[in-house]
mmCIF file of C-alpha atoms in Angstrom:
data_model
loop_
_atom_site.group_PDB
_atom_site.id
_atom_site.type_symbol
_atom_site.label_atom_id
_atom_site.label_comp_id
_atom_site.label_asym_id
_atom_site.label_seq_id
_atom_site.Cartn_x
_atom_site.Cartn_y
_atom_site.Cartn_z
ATOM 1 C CA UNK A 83 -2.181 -28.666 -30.118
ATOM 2 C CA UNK A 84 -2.587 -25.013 -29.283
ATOM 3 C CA UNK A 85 -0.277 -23.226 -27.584
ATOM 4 C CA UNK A 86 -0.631 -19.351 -25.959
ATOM 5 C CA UNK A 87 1.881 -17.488 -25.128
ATOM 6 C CA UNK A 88 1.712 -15.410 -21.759
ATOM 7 C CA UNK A 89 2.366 -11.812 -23.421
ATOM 8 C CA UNK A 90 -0.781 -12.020 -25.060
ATOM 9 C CA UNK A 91 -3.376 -12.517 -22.213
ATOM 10 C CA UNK A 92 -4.820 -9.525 -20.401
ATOM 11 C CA UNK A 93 -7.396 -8.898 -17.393
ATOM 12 C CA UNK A 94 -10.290 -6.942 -16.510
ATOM 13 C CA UNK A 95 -11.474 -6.136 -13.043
ATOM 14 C CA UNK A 96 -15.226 -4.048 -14.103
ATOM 15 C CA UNK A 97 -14.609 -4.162 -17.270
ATOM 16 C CA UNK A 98 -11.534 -2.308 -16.857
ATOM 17 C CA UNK A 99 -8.445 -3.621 -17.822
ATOM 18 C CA UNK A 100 -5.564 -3.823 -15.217
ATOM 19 C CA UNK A 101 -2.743 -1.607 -16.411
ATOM 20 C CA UNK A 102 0.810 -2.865 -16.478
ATOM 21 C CA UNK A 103 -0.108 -6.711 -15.561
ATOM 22 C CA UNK A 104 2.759 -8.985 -15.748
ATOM 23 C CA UNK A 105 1.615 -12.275 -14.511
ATOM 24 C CA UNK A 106 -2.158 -13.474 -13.601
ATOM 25 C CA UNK A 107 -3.628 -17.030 -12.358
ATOM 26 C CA UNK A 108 -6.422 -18.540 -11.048
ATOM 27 C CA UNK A 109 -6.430 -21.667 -9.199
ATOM 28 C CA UNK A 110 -9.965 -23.748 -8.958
ATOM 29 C CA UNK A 111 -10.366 -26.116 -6.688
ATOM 30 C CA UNK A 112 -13.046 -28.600 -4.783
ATOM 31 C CA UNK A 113 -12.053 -29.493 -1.045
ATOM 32 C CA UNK A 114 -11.632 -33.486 -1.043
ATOM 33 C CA UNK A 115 -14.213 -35.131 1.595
ATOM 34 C CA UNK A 116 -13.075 -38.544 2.847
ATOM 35 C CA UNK A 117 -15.619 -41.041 2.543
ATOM 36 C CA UNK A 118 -13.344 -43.769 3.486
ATOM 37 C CA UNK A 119 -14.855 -46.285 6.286
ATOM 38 C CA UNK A 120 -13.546 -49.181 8.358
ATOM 39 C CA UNK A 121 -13.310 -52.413 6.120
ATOM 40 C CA UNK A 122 -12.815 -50.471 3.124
ATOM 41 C CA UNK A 123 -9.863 -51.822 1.041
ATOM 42 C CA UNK A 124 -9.058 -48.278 -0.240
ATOM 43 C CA UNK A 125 -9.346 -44.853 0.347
ATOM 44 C CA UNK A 126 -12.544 -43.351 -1.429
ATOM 45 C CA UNK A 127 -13.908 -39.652 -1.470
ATOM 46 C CA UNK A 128 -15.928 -36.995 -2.859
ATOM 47 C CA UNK A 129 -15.897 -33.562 -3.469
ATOM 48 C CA UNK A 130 -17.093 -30.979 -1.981
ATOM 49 C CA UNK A 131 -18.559 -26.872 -3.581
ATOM 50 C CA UNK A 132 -16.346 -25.626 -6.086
ATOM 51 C CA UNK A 133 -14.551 -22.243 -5.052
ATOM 52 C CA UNK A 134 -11.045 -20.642 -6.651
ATOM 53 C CA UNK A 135 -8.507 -18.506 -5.669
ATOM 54 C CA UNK A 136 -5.844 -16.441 -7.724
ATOM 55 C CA UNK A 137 -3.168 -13.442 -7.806
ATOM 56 C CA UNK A 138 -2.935 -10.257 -10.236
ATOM 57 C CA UNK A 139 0.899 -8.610 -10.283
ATOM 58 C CA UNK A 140 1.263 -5.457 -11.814
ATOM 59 C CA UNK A 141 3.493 -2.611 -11.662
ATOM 60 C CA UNK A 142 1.678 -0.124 -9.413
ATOM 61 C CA UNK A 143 -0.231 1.872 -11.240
ATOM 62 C CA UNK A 144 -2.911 3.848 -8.178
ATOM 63 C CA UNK A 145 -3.902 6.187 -11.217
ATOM 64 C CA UNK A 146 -5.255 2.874 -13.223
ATOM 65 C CA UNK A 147 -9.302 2.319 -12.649
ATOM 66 C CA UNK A 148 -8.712 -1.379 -12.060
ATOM 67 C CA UNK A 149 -5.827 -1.035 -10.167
ATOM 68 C CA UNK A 150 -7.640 1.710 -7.717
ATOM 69 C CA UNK A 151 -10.555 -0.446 -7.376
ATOM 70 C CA UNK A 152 -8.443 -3.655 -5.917
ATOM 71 C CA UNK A 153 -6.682 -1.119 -3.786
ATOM 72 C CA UNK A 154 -9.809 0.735 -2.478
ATOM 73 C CA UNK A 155 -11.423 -2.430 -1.485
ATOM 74 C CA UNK A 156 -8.526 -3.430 0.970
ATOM 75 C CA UNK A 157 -8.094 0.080 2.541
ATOM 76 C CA UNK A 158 -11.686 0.536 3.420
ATOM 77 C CA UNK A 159 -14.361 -1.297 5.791
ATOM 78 C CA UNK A 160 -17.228 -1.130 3.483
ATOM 79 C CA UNK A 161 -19.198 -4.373 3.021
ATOM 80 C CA UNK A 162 -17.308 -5.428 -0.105
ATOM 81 C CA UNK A 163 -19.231 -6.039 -3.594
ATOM 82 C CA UNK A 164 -17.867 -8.463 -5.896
ATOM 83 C CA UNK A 165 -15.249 -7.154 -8.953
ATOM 84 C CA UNK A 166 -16.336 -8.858 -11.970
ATOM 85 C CA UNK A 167 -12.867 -10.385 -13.120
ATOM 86 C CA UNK A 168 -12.009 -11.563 -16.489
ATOM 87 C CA UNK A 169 -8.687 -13.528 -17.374
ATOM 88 C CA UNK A 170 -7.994 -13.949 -21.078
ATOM 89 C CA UNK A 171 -5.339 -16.207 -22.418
ATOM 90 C CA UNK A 172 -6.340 -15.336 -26.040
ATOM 91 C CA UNK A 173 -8.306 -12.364 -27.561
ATOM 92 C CA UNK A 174 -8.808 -14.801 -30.712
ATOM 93 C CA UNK A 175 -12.287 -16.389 -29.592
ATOM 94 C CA UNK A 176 -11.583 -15.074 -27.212
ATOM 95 C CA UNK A 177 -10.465 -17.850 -24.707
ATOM 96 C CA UNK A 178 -11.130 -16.749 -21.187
ATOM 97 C CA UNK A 179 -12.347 -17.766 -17.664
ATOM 98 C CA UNK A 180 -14.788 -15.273 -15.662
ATOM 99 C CA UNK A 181 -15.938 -14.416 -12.278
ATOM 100 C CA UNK A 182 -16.804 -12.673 -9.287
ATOM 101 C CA UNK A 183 -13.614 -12.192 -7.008
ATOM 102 C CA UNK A 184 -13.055 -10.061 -3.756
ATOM 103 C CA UNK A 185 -9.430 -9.093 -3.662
ATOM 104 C CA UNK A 186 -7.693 -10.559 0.086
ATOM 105 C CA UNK A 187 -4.796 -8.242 -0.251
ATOM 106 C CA UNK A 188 -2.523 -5.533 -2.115
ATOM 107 C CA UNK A 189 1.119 -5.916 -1.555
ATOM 108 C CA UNK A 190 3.084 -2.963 -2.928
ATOM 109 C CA UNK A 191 7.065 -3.056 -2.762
ATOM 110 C CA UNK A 192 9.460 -0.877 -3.984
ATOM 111 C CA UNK A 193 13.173 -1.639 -4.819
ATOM 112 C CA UNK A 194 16.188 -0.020 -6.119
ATOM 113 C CA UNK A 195 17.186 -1.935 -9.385
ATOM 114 C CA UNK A 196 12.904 -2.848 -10.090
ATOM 115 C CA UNK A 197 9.603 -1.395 -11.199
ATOM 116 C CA UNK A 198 7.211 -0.711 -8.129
ATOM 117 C CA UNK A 199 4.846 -3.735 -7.862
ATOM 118 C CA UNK A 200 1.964 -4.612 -6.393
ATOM 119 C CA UNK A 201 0.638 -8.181 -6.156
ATOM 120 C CA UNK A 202 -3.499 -8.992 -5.513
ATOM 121 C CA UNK A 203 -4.416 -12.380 -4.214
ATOM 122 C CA UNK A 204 -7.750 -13.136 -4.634
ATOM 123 C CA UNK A 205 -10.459 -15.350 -4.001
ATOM 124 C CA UNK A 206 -13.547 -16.419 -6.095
ATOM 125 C CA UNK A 207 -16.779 -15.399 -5.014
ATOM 126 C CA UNK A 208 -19.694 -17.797 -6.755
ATOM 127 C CA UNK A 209 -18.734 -19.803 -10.109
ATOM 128 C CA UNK A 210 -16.338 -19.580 -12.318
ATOM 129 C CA UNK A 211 -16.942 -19.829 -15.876
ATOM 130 C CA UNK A 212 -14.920 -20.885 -19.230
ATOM 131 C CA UNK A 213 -15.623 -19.500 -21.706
ATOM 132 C CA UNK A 214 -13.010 -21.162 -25.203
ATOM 133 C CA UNK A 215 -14.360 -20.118 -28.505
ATOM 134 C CA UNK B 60 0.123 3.484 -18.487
ATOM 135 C CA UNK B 61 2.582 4.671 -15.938
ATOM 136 C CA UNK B 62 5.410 2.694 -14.408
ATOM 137 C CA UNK B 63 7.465 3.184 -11.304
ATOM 138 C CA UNK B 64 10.835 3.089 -10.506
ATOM 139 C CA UNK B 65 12.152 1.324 -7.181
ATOM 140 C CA UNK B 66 14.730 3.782 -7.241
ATOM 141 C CA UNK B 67 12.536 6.889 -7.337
ATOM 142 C CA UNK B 68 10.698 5.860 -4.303
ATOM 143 C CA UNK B 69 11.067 6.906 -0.631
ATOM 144 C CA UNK B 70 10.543 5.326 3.090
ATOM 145 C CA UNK B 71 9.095 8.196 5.100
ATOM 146 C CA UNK B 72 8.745 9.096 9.055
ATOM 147 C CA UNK B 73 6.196 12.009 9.065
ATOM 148 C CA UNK B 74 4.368 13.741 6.121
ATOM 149 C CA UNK B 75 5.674 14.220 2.745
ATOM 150 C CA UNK B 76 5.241 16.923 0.387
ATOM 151 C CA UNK B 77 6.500 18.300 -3.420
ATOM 152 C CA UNK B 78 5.876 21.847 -4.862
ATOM 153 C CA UNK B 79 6.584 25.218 -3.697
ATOM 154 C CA UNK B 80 4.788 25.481 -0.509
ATOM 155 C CA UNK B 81 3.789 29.431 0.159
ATOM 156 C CA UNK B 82 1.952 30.864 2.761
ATOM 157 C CA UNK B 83 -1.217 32.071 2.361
ATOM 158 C CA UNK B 84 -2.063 35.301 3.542
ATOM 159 C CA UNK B 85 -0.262 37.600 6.319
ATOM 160 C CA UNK B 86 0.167 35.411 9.742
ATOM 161 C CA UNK B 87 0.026 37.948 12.498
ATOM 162 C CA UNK B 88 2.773 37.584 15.557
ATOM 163 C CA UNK B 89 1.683 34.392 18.021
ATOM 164 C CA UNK B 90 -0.424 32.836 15.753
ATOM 165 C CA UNK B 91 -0.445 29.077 16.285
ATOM 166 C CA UNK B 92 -2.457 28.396 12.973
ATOM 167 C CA UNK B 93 -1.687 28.704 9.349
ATOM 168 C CA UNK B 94 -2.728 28.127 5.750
ATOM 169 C CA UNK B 95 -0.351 27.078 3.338
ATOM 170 C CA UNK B 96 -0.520 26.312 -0.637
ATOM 171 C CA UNK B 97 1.268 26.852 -3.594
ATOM 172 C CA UNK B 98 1.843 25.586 -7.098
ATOM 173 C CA UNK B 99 2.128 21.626 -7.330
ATOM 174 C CA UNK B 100 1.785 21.739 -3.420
ATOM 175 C CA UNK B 101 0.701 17.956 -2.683
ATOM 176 C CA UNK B 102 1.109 15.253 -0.553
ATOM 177 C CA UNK B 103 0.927 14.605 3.480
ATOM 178 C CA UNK B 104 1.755 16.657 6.261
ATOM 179 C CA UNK B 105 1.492 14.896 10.066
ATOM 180 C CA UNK B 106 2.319 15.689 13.773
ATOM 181 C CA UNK B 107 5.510 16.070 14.073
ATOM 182 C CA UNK B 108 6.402 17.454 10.860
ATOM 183 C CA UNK B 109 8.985 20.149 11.277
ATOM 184 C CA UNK B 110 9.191 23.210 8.859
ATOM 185 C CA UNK B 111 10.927 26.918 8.509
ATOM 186 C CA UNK B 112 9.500 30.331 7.020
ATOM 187 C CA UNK B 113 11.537 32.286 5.257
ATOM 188 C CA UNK B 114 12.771 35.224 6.755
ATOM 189 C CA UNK B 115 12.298 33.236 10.069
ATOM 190 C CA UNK B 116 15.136 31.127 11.477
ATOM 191 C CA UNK B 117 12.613 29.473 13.707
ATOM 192 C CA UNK B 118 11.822 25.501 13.659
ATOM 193 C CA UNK B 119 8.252 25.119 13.931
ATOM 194 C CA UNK B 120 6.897 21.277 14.895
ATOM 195 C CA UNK B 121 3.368 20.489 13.358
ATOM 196 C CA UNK B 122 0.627 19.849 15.661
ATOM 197 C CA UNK B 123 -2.104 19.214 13.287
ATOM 198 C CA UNK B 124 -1.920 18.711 9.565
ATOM 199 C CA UNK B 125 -3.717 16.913 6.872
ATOM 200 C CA UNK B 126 -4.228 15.727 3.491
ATOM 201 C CA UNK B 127 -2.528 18.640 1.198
ATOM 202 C CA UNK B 128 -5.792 19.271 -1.834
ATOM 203 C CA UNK B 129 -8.405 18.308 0.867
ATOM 204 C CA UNK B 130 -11.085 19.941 0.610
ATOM 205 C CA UNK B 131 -9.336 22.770 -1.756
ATOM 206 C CA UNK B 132 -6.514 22.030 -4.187
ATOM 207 C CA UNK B 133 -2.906 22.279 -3.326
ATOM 208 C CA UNK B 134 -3.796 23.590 -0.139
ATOM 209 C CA UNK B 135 -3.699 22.732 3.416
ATOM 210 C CA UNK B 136 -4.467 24.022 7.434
ATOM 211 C CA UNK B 137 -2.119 23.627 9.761
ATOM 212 C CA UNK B 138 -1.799 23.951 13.634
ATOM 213 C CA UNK B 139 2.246 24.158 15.576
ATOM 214 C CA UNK B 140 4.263 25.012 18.399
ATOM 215 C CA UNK B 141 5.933 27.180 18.914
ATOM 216 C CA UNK B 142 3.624 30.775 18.217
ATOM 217 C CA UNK B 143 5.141 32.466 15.176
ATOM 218 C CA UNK B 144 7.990 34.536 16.508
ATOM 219 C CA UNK B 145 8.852 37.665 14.210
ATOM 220 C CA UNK B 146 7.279 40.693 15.709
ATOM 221 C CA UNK B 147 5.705 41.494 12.098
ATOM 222 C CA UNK B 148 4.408 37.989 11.875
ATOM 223 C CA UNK B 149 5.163 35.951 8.221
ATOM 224 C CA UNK B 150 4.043 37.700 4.955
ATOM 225 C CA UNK B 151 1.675 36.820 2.608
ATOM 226 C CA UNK B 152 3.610 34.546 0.438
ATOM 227 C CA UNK B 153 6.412 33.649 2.484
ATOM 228 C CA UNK B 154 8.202 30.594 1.064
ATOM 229 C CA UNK B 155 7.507 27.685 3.619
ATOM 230 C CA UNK B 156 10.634 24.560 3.997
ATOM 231 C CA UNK B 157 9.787 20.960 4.973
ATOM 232 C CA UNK B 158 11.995 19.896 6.412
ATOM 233 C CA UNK B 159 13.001 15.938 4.989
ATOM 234 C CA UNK B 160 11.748 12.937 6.759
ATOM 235 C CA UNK B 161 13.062 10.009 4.750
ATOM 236 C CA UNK B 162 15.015 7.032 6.299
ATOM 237 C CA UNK B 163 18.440 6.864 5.346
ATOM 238 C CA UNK B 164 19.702 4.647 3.132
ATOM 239 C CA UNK B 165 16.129 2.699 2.068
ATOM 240 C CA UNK B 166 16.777 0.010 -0.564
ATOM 241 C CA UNK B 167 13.427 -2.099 -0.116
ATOM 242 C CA UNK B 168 9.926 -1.310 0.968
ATOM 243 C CA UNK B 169 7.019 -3.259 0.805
ATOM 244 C CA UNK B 170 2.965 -2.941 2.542
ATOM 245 C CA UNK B 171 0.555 -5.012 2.188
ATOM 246 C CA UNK B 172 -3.148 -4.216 2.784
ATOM 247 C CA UNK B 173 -5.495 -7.025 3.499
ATOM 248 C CA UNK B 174 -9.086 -8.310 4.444
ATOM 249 C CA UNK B 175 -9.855 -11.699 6.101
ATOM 250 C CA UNK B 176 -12.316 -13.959 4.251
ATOM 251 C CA UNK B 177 -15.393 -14.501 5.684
ATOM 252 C CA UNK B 178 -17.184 -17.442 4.375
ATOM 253 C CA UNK B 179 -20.701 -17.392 3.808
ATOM 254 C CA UNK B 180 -21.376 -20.889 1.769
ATOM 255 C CA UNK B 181 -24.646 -22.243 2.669
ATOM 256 C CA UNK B 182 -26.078 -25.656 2.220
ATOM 257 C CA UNK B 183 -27.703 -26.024 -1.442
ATOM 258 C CA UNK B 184 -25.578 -23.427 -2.648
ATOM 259 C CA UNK B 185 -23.403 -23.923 -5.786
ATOM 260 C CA UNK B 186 -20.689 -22.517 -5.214
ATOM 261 C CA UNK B 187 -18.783 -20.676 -2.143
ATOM 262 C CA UNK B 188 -19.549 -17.399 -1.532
ATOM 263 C CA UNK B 189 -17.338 -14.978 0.522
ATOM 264 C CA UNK B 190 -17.034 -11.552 2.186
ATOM 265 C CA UNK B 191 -14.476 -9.653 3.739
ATOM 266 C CA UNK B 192 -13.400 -8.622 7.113
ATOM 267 C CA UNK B 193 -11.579 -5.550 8.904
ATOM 268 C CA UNK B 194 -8.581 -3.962 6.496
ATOM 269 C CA UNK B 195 -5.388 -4.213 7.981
ATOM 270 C CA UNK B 196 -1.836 -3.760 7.083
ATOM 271 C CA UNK B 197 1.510 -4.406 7.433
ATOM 272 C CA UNK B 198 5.240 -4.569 5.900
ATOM 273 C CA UNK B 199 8.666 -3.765 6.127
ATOM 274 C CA UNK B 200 12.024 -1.834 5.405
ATOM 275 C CA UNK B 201 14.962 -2.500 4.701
ATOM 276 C CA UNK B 202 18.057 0.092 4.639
ATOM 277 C CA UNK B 203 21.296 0.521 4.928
ATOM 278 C CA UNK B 204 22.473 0.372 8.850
ATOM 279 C CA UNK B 205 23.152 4.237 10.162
ATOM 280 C CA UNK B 206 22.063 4.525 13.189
ATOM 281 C CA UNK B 207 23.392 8.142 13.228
ATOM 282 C CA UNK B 208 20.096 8.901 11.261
ATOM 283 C CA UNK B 209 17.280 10.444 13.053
ATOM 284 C CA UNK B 210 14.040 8.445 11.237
ATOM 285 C CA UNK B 211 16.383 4.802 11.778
ATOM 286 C CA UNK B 212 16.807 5.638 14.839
ATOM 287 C CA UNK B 213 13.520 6.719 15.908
ATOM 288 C CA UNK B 214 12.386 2.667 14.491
ATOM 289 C CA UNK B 215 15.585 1.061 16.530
ATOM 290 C CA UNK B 216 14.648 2.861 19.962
ATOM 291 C CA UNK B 217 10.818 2.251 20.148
ATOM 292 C CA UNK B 218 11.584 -2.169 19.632
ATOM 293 C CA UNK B 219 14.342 -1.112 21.825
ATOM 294 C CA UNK B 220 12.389 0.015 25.036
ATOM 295 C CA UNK B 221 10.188 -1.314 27.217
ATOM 296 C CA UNK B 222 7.740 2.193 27.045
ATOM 297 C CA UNK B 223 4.273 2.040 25.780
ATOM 298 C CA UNK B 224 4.811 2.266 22.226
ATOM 299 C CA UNK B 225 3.291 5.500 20.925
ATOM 300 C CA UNK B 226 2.098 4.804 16.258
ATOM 301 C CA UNK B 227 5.157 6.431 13.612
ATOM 302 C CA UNK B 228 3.592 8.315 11.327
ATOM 303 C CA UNK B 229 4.855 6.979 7.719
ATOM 304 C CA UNK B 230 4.726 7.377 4.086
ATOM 305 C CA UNK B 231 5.688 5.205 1.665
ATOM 306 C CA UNK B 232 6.403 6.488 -1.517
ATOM 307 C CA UNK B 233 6.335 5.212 -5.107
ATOM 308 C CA UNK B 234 7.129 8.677 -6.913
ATOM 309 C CA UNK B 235 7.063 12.495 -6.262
ATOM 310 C CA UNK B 236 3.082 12.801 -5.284
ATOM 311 C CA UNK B 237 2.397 9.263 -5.167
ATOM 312 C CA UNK B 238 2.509 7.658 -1.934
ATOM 313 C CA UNK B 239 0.452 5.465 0.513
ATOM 314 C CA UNK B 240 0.665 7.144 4.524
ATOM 315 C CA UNK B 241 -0.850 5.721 7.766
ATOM 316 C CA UNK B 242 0.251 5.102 11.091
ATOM 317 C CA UNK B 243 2.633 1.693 11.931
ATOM 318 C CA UNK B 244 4.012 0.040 15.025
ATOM 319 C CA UNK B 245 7.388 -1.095 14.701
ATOM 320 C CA UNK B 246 8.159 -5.335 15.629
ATOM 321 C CA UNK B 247 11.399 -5.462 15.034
ATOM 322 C CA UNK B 248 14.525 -3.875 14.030
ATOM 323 C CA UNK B 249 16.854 -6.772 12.402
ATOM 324 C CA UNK B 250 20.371 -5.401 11.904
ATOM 325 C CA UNK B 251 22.650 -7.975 9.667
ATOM 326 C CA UNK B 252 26.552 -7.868 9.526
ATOM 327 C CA UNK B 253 28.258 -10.463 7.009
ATOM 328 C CA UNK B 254 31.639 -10.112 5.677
ATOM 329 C CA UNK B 255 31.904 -8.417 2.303
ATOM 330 C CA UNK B 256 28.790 -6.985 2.444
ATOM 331 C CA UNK B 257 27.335 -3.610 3.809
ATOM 332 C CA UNK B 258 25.515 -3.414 7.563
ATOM 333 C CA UNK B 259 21.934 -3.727 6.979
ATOM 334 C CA UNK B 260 18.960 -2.911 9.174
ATOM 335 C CA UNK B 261 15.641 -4.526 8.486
ATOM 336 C CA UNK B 262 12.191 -3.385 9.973
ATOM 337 C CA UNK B 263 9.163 -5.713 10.058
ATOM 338 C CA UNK B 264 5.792 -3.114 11.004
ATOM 339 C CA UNK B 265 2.476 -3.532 11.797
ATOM 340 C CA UNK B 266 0.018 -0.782 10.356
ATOM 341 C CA UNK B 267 -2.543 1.160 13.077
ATOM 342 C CA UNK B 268 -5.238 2.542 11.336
ATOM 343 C CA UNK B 269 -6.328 2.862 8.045
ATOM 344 C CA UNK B 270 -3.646 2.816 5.258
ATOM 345 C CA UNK B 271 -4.415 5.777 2.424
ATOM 346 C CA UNK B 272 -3.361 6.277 -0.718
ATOM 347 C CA UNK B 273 -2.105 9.763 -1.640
ATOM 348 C CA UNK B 274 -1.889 9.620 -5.694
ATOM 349 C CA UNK B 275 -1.552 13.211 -7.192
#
């Protein structure tokens, strides 16, 4: 079986790639919908739209176009327009998953003894897509 | 790419600013109003802000200041209190101090800048759409405990009354030039003793306004 090391993925926010990442992940999910009713001897469900949500850390880097473009969403009250976001695991294919995100916050902390950091949770905006050549 | 240090960065009450601030032009005798600029002059500078001229042993408090580079490079306007004292007003070129505004003894700062999710999945859609809400921000500080110093305790005293609290100007900074500035309303001041450790003091904030980056 394959196996892919962290150090080698990457991702893109535009096209651009985030500077200094250190750790990505995206998290897809379908809310659970109980469709259990009275009688029933067992609990039974469905599932409801797919959506996803995720995190970006980096070490802050405001001078980096991807980086800047995360940031500038959050600080501003403009009606937001989707980043086109692109996690790879491997550039070999490449193996990736894609999508439209809108970044829910930018937390930026600075310590004695680290790098400065920011972290971006995000969430997905429309589908997600696999692509694992 | 470039990479920050923890230990570079700063925890700021008031403006911040790096180069060799000058003024520019002669400032007559009274004058409440002032240009200044000068090479690598960047950053912040807020109400409150207190500077000196040379040749002037006068403390003047900033009324009105602004982004430093907005709208002309390394330059900035600026309105204070008191009128300029010397009789011959300050030269053309007169060296301009800041004075400093950091928090004592800062080991820790974080902000975080956020938007609420607004949902906007209808039915037959495929997947769940979103949009985003309001920006707002908050975070926290953590220092050393002194008490003695001006910017701590200027965050103690306003948790520590029952007044109507009045926004702290603030910058947080990442690196000479590179900071983030807004407005914040202190929620708490948490100041921890334990035995064979320092005194800490720990400040949880609530941003009022917009936060801005200042990246030069």
């Amino acid at each position: 079986m394959a196996k892919y090391r962290g150090v080698k993925g990457s991702v893109t926010i535009g096209g651009n790639s985030v500077a200094n990442v250190s750790a990505w992940d995206l998290t897809v999910s379908r809310p659970y919908i109980e469709g259990t009713s009275m009688g029933d001897a067992a609990k039974t469900g469905d599932l409801d739209y797919p959506g996803g949500r995720g995190n970006i850390t980096a070490r802050l880097d405001y001078a980096d176009l991807a980086q800047k473009a995360l940031i500038d969403m959050l600080v501003s009250n403009d009606d937001p327009t989707p980043l086109a976001f692109v996690g790879t695991v491997s550039s070999t294919g490449p193996k990736q998953v894609s999508c439209n995100i809108l970044p829910t916050s930018a937390s930026i902390g600075a310590r004695v003894g680290n790098h400065v950091e920011v972290s971006f949770p995000f969430e997905t905006d429309g589908a997600v897509t696999v692509s694992w050549i | 790419m470039a990479k920050y240090r923890g230990i570079k960065g700063k925890a700021v009450l008031g403006g911040v600013v790096v180069g060799t601030p000058l003024v520019q032009g002669a400032v007559a005798q009274s004058a409440t109003s002032a240009t200044i600029d000068g090479a690598g002059f960047n950053g912040v500078v807020r109400p409150g802000d207190t500077f000196t001229v040379a040749g002037d042993a006068q403390v003047y408090t900033v009324q009105t200041g602004g982004v430093v580079g907005d709208p002309t490079p390394n330059q900035v306007a600026v309105t204070f209190t008191p009128g300029v004292v010397p009789g011959g007003g300050w030269a053309d070129n007169s060296a301009v101090t800041f004075a400093s505004n950091s928090v004592a003894q800062v080991k820790d700062w974080q902000a975080t800048v956020s938007r609420p999710v607004l949902e906007v999945t209808t039915m037959g859609d495929e997947a769940r759409s979103i949009t985003l809400d309001t920006p707002d921000w908050k975070g926290r500080i953590m220092a050393l405990l002194d008490y003695g110093d001006a910017k701590q305790q200027a965050f103690i005293d306003a948790v520590n009354t029952n007044d109507d609290p009045t926004a702290l100007a603030v910058a947080l900074v990442a690196a000479d030039g590179k900071l983030f500035w807004g407005d914040l309303l202190p929620l708490n001041a948490r100041i921890r003793a334990q035995r064979g450790a320092l005194f800490e003091v720990e400040f949880d904030f609530q941003g009022e306004g917009a936060l801005t980056p200042n990246w030069n």
